[in-house]
PDB file of C-alpha atoms in Angstrom:
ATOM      1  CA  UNK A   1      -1.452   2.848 -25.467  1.00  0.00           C
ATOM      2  CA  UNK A   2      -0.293   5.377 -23.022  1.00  0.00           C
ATOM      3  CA  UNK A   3       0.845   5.061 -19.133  1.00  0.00           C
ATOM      4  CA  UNK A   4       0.349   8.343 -18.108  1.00  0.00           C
ATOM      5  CA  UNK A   5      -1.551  11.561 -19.217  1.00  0.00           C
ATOM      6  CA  UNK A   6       0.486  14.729 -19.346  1.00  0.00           C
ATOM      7  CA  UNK A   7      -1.163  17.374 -16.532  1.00  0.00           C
ATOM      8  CA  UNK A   8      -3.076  14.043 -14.437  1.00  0.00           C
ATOM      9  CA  UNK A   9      -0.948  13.798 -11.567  1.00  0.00           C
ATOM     10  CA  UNK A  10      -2.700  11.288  -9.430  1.00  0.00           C
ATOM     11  CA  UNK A  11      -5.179   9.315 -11.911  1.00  0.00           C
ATOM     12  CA  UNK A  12      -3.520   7.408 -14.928  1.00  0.00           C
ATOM     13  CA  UNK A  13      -6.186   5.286 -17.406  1.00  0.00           C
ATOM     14  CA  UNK A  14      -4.825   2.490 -19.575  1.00  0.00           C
ATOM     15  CA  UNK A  15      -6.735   1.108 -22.633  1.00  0.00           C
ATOM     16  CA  UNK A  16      -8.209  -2.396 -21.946  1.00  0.00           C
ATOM     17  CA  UNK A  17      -6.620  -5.240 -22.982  1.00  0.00           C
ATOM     18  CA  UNK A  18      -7.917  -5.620 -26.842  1.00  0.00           C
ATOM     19  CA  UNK A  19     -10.258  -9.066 -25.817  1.00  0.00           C
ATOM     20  CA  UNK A  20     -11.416  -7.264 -22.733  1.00  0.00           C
ATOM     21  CA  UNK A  21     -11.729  -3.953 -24.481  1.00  0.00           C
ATOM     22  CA  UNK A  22     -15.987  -4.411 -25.094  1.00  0.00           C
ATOM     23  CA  UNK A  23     -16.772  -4.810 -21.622  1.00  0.00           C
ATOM     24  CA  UNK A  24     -14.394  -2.498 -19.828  1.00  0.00           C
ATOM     25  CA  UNK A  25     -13.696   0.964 -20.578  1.00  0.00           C
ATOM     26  CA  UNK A  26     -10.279   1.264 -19.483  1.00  0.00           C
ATOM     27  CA  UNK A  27      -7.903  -0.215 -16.966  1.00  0.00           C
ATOM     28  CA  UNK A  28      -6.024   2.442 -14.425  1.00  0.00           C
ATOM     29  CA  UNK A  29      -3.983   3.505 -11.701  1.00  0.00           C
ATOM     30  CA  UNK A  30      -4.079   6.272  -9.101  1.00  0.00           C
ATOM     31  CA  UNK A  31      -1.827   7.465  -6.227  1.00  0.00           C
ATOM     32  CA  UNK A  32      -4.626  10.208  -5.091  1.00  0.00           C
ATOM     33  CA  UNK A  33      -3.435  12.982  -2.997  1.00  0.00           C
ATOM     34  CA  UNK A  34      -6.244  15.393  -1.266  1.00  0.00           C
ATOM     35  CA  UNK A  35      -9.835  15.557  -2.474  1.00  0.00           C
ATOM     36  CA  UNK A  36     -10.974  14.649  -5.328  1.00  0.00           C
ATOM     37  CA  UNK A  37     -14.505  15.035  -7.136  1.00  0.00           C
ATOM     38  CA  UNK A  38     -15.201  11.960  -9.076  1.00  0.00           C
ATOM     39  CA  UNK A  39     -18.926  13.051 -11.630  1.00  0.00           C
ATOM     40  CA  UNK A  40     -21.111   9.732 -12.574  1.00  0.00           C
ATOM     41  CA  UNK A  41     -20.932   8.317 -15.751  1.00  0.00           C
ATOM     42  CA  UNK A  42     -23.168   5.423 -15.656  1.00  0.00           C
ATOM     43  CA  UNK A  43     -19.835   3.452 -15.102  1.00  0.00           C
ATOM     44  CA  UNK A  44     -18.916   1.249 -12.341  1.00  0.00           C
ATOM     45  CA  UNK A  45     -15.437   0.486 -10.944  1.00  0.00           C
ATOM     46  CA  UNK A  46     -13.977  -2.750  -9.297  1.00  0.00           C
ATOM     47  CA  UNK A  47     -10.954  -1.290  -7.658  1.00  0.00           C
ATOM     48  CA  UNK A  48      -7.908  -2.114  -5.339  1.00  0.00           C
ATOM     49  CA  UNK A  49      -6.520  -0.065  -2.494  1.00  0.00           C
ATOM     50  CA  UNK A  50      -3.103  -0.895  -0.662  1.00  0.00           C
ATOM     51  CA  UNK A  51      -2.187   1.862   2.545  1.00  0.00           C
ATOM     52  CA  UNK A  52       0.559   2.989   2.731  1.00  0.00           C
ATOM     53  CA  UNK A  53       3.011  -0.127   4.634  1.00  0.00           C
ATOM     54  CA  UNK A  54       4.547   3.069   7.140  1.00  0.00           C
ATOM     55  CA  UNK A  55       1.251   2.909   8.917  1.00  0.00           C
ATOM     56  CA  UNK A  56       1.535   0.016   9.981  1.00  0.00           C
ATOM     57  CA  UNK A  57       2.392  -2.456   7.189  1.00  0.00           C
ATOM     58  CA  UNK A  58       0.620  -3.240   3.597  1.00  0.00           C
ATOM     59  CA  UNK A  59      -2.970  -3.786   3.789  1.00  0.00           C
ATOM     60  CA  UNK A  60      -5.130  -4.271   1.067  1.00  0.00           C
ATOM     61  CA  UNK A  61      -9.029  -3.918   0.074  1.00  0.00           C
ATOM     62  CA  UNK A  62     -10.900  -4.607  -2.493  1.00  0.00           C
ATOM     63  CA  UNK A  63     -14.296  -2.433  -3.464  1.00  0.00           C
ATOM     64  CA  UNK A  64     -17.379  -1.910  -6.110  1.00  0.00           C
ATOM     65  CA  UNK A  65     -18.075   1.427  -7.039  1.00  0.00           C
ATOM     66  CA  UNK A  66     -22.015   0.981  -7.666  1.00  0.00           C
ATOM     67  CA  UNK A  67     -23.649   3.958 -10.080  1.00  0.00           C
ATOM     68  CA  UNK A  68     -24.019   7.169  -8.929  1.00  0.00           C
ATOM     69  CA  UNK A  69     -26.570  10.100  -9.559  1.00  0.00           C
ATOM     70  CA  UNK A  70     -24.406  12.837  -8.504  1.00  0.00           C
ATOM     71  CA  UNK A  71     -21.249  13.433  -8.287  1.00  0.00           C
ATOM     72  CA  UNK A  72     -18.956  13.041  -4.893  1.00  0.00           C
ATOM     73  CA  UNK A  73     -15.591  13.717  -3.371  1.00  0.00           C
ATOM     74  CA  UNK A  74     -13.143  11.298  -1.455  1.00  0.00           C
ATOM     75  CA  UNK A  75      -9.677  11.419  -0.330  1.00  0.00           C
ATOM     76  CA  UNK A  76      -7.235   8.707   1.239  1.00  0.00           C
ATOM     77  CA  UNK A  77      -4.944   8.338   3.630  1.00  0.00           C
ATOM     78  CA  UNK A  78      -1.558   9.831   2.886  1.00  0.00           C
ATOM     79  CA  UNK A  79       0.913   7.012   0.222  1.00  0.00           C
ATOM     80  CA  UNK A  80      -2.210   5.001   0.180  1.00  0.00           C
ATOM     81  CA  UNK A  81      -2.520   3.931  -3.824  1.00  0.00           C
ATOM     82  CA  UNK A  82      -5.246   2.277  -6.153  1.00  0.00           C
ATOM     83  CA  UNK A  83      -5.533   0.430  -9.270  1.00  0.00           C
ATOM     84  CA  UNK A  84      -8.831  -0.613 -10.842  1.00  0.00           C
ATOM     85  CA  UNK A  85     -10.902  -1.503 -13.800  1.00  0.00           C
ATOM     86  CA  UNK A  86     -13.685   0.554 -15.198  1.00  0.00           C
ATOM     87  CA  UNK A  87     -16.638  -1.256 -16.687  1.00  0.00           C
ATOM     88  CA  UNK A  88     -19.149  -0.523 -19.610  1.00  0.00           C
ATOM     89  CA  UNK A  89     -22.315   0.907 -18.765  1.00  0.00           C
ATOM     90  CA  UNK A  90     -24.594  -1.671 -17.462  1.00  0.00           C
ATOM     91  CA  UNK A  91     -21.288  -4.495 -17.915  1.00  0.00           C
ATOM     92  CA  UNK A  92     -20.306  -4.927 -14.532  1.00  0.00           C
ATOM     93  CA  UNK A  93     -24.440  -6.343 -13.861  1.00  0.00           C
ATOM     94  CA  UNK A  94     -23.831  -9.004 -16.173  1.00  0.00           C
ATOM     95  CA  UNK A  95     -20.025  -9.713 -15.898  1.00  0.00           C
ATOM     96  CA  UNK A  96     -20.489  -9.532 -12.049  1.00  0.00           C
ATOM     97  CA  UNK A  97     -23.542 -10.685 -11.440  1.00  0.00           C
ATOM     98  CA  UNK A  98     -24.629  -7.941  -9.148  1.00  0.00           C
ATOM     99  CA  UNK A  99     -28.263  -6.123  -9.264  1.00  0.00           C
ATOM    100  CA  UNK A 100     -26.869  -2.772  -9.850  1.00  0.00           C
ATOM    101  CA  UNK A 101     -29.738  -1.019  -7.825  1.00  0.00           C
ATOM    102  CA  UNK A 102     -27.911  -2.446  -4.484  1.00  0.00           C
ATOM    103  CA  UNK A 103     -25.026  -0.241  -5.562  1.00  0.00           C
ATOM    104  CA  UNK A 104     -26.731   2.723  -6.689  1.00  0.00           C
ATOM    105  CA  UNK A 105     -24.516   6.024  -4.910  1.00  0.00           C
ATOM    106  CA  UNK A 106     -22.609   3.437  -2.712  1.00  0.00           C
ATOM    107  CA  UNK A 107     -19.291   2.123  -2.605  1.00  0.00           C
ATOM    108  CA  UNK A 108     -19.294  -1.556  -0.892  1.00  0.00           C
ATOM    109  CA  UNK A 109     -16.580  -4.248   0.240  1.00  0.00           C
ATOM    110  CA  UNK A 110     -16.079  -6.712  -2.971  1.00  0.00           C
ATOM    111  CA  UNK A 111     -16.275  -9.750  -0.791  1.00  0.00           C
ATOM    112  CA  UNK A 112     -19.847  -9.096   0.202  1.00  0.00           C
ATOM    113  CA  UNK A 113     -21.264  -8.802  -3.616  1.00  0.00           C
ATOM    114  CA  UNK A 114     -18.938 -11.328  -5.747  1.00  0.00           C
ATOM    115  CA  UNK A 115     -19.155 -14.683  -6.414  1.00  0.00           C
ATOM    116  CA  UNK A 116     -16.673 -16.373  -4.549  1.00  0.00           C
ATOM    117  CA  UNK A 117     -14.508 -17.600  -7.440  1.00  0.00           C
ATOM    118  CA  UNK A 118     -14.210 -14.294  -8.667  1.00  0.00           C
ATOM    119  CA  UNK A 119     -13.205 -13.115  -5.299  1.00  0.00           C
ATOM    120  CA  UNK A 120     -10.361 -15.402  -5.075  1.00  0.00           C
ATOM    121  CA  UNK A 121      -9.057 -14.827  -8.582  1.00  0.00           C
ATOM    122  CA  UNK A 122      -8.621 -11.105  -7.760  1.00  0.00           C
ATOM    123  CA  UNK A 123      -6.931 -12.137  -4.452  1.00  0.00           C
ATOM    124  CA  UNK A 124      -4.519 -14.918  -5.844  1.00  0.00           C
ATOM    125  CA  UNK A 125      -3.825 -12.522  -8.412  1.00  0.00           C
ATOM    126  CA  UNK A 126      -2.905  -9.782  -6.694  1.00  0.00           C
ATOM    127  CA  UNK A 127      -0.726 -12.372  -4.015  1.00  0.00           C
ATOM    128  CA  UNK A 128       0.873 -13.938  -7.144  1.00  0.00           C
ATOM    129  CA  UNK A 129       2.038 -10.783  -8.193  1.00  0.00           C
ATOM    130  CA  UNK A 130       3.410 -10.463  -4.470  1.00  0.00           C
ATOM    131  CA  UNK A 131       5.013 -12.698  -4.253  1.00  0.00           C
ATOM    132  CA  UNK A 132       6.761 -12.681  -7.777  1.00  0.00           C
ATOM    133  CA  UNK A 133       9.462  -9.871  -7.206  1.00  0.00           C
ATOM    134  CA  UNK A 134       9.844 -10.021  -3.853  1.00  0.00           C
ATOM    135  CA  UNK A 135      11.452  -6.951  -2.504  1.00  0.00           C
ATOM    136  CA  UNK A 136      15.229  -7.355  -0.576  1.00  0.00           C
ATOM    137  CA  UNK A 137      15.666  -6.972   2.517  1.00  0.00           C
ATOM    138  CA  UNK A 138      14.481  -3.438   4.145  1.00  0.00           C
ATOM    139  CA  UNK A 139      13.618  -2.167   0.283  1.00  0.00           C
ATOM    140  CA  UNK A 140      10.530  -1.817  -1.457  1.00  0.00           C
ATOM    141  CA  UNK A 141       8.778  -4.267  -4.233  1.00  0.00           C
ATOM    142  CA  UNK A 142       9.514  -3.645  -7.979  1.00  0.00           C
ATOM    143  CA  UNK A 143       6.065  -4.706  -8.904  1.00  0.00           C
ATOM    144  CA  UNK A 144       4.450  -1.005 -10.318  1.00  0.00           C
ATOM    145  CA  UNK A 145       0.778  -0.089 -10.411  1.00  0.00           C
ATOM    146  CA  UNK A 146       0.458  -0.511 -13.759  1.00  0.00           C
ATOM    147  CA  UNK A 147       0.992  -4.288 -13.353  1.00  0.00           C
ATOM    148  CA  UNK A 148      -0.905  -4.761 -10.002  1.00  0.00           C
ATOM    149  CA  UNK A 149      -3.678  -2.899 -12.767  1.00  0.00           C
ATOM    150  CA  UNK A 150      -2.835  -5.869 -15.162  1.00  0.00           C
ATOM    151  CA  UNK A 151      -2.684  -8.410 -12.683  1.00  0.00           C
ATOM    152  CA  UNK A 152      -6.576  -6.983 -11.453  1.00  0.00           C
ATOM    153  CA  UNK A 153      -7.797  -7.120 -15.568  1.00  0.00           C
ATOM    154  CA  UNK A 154      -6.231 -10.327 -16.039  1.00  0.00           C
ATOM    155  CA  UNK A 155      -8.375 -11.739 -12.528  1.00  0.00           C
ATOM    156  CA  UNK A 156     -11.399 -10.896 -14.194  1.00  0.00           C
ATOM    157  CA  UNK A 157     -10.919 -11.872 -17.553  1.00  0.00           C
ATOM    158  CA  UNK A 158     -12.754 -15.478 -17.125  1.00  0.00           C
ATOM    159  CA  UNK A 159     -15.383 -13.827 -15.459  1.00  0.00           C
ATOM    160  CA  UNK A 160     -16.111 -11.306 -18.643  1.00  0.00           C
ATOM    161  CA  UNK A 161     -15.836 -13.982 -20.835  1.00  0.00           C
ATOM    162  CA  UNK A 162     -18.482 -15.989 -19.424  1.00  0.00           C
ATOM    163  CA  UNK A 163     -20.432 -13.350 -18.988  1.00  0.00           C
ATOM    164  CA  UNK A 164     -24.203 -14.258 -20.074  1.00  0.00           C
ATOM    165  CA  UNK A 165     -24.611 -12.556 -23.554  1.00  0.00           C
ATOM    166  CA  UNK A 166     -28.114 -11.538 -23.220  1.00  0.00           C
ATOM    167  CA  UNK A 167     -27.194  -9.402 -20.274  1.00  0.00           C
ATOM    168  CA  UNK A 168     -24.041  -7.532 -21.975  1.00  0.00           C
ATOM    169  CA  UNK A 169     -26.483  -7.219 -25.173  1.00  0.00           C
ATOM    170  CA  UNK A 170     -29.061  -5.659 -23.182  1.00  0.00           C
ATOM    171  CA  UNK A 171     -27.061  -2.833 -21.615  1.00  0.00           C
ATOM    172  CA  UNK A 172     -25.194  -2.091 -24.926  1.00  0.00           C
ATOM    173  CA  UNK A 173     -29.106  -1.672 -26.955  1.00  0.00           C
ATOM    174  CA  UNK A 174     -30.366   0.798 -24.107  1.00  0.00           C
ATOM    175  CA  UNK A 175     -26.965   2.473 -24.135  1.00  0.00           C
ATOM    176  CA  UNK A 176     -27.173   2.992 -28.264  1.00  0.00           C
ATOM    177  CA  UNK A 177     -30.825   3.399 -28.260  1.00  0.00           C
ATOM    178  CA  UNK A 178     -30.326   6.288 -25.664  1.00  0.00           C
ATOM    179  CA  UNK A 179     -27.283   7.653 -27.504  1.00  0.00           C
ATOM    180  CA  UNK A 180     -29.101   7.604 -30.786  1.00  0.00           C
ATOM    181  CA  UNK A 181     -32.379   9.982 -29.164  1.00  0.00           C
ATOM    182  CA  UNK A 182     -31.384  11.369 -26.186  1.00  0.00           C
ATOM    183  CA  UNK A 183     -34.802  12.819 -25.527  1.00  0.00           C
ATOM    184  CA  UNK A 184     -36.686   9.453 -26.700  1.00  0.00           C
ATOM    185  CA  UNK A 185     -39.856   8.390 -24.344  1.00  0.00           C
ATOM    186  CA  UNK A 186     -39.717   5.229 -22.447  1.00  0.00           C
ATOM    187  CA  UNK A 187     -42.238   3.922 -24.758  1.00  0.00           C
ATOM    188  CA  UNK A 188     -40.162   4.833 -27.855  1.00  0.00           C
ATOM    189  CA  UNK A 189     -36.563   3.320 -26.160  1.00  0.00           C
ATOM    190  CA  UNK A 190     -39.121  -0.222 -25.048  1.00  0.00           C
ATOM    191  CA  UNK A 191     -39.896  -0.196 -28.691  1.00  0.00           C
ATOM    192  CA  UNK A 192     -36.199  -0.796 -29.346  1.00  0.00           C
ATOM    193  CA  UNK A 193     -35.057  -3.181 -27.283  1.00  0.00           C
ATOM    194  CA  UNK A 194     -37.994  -5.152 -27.864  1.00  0.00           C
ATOM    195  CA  UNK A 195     -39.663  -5.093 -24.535  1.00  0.00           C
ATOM    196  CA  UNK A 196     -42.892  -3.623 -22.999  1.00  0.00           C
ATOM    197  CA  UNK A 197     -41.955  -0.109 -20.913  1.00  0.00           C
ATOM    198  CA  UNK A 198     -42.216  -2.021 -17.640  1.00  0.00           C
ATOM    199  CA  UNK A 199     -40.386  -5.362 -18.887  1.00  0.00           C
ATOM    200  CA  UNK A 200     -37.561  -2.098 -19.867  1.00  0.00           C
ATOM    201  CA  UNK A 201     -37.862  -0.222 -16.193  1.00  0.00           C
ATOM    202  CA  UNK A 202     -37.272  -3.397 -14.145  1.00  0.00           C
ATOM    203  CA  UNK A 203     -34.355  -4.514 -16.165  1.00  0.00           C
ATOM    204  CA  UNK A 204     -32.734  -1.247 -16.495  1.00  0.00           C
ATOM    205  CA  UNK A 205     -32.784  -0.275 -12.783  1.00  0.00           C
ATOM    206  CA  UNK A 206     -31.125  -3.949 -12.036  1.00  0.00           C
ATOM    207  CA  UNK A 207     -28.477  -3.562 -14.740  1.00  0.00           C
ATOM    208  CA  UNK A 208     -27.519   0.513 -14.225  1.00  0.00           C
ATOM    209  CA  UNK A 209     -28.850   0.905 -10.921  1.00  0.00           C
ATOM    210  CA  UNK A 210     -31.209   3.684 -12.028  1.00  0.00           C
ATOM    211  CA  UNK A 211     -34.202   4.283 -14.666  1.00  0.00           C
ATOM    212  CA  UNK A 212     -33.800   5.078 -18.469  1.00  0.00           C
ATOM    213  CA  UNK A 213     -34.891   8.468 -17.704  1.00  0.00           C
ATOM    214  CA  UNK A 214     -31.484   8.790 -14.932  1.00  0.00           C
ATOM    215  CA  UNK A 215     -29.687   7.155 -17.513  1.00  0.00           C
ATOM    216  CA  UNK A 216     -30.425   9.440 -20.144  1.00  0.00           C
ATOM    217  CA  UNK A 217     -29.175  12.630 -17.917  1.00  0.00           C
ATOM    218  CA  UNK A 218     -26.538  11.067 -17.586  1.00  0.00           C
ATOM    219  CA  UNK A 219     -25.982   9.806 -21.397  1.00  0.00           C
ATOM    220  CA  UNK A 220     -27.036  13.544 -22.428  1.00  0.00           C
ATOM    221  CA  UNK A 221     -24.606  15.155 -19.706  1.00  0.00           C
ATOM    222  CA  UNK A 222     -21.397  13.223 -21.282  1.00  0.00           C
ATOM    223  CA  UNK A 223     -22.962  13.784 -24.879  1.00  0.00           C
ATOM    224  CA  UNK A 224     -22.268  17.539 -24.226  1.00  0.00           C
ATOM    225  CA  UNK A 225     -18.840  17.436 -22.961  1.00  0.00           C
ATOM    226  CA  UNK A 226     -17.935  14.903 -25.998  1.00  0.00           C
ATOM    227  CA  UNK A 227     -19.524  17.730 -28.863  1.00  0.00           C
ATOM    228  CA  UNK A 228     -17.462  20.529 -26.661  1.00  0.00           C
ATOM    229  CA  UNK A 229     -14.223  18.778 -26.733  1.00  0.00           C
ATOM    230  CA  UNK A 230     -13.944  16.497 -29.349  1.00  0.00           C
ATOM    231  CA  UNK A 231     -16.152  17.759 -32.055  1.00  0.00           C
ATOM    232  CA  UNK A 232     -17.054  21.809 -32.911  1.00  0.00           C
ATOM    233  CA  UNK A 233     -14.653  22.552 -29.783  1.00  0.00           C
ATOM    234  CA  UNK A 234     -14.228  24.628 -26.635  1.00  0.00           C
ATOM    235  CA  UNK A 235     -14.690  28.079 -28.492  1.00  0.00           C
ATOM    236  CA  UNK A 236     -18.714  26.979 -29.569  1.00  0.00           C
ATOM    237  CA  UNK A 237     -21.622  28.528 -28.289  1.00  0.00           C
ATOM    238  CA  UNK A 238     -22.663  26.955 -25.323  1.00  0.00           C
ATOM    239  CA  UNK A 239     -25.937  27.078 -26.576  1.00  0.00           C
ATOM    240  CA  UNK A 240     -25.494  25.727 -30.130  1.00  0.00           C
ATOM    241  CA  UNK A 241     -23.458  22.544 -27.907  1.00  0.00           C
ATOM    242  CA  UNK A 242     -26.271  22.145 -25.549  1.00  0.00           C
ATOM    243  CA  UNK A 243     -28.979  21.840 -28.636  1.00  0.00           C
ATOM    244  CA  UNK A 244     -26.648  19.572 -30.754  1.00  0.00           C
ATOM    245  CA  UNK A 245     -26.163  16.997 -27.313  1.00  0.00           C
ATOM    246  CA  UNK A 246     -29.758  17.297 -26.660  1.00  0.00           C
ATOM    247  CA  UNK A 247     -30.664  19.763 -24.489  1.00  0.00           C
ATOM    248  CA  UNK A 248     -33.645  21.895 -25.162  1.00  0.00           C
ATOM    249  CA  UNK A 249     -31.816  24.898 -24.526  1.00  0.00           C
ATOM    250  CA  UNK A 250     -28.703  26.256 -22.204  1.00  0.00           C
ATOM    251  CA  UNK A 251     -30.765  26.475 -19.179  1.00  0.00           C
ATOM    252  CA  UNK A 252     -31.813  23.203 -19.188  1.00  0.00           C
ATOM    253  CA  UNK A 253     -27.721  22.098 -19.302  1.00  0.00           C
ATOM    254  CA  UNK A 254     -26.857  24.479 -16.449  1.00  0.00           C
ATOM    255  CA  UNK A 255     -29.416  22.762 -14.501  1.00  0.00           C
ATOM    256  CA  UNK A 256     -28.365  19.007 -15.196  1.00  0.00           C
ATOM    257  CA  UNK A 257     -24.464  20.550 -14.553  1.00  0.00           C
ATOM    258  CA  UNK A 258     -25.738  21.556 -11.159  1.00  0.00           C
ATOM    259  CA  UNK A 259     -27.921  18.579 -10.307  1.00  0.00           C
ATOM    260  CA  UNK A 260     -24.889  15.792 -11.329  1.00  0.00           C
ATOM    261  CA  UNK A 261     -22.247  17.881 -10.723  1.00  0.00           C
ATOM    262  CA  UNK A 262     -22.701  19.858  -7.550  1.00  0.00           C
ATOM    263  CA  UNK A 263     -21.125  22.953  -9.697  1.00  0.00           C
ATOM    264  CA  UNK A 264     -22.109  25.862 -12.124  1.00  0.00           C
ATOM    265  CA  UNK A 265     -21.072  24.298 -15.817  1.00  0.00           C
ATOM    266  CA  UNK A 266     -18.320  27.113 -15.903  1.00  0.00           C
ATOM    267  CA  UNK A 267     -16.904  25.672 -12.842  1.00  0.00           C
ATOM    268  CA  UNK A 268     -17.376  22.661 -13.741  1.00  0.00           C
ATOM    269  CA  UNK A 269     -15.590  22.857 -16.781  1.00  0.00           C
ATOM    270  CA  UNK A 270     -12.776  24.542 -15.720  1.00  0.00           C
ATOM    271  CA  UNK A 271     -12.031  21.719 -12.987  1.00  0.00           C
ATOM    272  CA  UNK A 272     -13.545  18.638 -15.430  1.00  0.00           C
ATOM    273  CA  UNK A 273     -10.949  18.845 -18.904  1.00  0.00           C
ATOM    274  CA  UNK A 274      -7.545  18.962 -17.007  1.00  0.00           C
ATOM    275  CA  UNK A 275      -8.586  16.378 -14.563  1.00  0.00           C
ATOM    276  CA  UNK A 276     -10.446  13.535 -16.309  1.00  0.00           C
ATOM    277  CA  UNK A 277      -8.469  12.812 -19.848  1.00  0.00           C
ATOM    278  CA  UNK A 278     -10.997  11.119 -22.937  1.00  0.00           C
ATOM    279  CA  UNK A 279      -9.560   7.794 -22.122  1.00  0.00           C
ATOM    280  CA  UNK A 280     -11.192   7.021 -18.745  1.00  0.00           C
ATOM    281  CA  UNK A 281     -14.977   7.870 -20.321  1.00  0.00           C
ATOM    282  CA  UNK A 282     -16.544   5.056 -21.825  1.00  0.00           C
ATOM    283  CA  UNK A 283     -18.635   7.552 -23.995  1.00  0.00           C
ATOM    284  CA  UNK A 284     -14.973   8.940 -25.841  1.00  0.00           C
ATOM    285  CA  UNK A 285     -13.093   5.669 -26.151  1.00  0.00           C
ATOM    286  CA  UNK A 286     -14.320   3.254 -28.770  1.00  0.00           C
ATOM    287  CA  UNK A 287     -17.340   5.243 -30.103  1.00  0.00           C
ATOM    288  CA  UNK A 288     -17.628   8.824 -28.994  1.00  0.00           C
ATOM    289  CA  UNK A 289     -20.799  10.327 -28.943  1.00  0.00           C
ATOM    290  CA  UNK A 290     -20.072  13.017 -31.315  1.00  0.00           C
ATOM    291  CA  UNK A 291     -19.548  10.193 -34.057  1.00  0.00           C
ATOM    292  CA  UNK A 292     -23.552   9.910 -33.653  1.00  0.00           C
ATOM    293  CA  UNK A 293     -23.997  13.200 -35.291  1.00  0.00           C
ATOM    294  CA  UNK A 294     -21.448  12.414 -38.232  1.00  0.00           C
ATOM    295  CA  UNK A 295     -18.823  14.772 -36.608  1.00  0.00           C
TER     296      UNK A 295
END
C-alpha cells in the first residue's frame, strides 16, 4: 500500500482496507488546486470536504457523487481539502441504500440521501478524530488526510457489512457479465443474471443510475484504457486496442472518447495517464479487465 503516487499532486488513492476491499475500490485523499476533469467510471464517491479555517474557520460537508454519463470539471476554494471513499460499481445502491437513478450526473448533500445512522457514524467519526489530537494553542491539528480518509472508511464499515447480499451480488453479475461481452444484447446479459430484460432494466437503472447499454460504454471505455496501459501497451495500434476492448473499429472509440470525455482520445490520453494512477479505477485494482482476455 502506497500514500502517494509519484507525478499526482493533488489526488492520492489508498487501497481499501482488506475486509472492505470488495465493496470499495479504494480509499483517498485530495488537496485539489484549479480545475480538474474528473471522466465517469460507473463509480460513486462518498466524500468529505473541510475549507480552508483562514476563511473564516473549519467547516465541513459531507457529499454523494451519484454516476455520471460524461465527464465534468470542478474546482474549490483555495486550502480547501477532501478525503473520500470510492465504491464498486453498483455498491454504494446496496451499501447505501440509495436508488442510484436520483444521483445520476449530480452531486448531492449526504444528509439528504443516508440513513440517519450512517450519517452520524461519518460525523462522530470525523469529530472523534477532532477531537483526538487536539492542536495547541494558535497551531494547526496533527491529524493528516490520510487518517480523516481512515476515520471516513472505518464510519462506513458497519454499513458495508450489512449490506443486503442480493443487492452487492447483483451489481457484481451485470458488472462480470458486461466485462465478459462487452457488446452482449440486453436479452443475452438478462439471460445471465437470471432475469427477464425488463426485470434487468429496472434494477440496473436503480443500482448504477443508468441502463446496461450506458453501462456498457462505460465498461467498454475503461476496457480500452486497461488493454492500452496494462496489457499490449501505449506503443499498440489504436485500432488493434479498440477491437481487442470491444469496439467495432477506431471510429467507433473516438466517438465514445468524445461523448464521455468531452475530448479527442489523443487529448484525452495525454491529460488521462499522468492524472488518474491504476489504483483509483475499480476496473485495474483487483481484477483488471485485460485479465479477461488472458493478458
Amino acid at each position: 500500500m502506497r500514500d502517494t503516487v509519484p507525478g499526482v499532486e493533488w489526488y492520492s488513492p489508498l487501497e481499501a482496507r482488506t475486509d472492505l476491499a470488495g465493496s470499495l475500490a479504494c480509499v483517498w485523499t485530495a488537496v485539489p488546486t484549479g480545475r480538474h476533469r474528473l471522466v465517469p467510471d460507473a463509480c460513486m464517491d462518498l466524500l468529505w470536504i473541510r475549507r480552508d479555517e483562514r476563511s473564516g474557520g473549519a467547516f465541513d460537508e459531507w457529499w454523494l457523487c451519484g454516476p455520471e454519463r460524461t465527464a465534468w470539471t470542478f474546482s474549490l476554494p483555495p486550502g480547501s481539502v477532501a478525503v473520500g471513499v470510492r465504491f464498486r460499481p453498483g455498491h454504494a445502491s446496496a451499501v447505501l441504500g440509495v436508488d442510484a437513478s436520483r444521483l445520476l450526473d449530480r452531486r448531492a448533500p449526504a444528509h439528504t440521501l443516508l440513513r440517519a445512522e450512517v450519517v452520524d457514524a461519518i460525523v462522530g467519526a470525523q469529530a472523534a478524530i477532532d477531537s483526538r489530537s487536539p492542536a495547541p494553542t494558535g497551531g494547526r491539528s496533527d491529524v493528516t488526510l490520510v487518517d480523516r480518509a481512515r476515520a471516513l472508511e472505518a464510519a462506513l464499515a458497519p454499513a458495508i457489512r450489512a449490506a443486503p447480499a442480493d443487492g452487492i451480488a447483483f451489481a457484481d453479475a451485470v458488472v462480470e457479465a458486461i466485462v465478459g461481452t462487452p457488446r452482449a444484447r440486453q436479452s443475452e446479459l438478462a439471460r445471465r443474471v437470471g432475469l427477464t430484460p425488463r426485470q434487468l432494466h429496472r434494477r440496473t437503472v436503480r443500482t448504477f443510475g443508468y441502463s446496461t447499454s450506458t453501462l456498457a460504454r462505460l465498461v467498454r471505455f475503461h476496457r480500452f484504457l486497461a488493454v492500452r496501459q496494462a496489457s499490449v501497451g501505449p506503443s499498440a495500434s489504436t485500432a488493434l486496442l479498440a477491437g481487442l476492448a470491444g469496439y467495432a473499429d477506431q471510429p467507433h472509440l473516438s466517438r465514445d472518447c468524445v461523448a464521455i470525455t468531452g475530448l479527442t482520445l489523443r487529448r484525452f490520453l495525454d491529460e488521462w495517464f499522468p492524472t488518474f494512477p491504476n489504483t483509483s479505477d475499480p476496473f485495474k485494482t483487483t481484477a483488471p479487465l485485460a485479465s479477461t482476455m488472458g493478458a
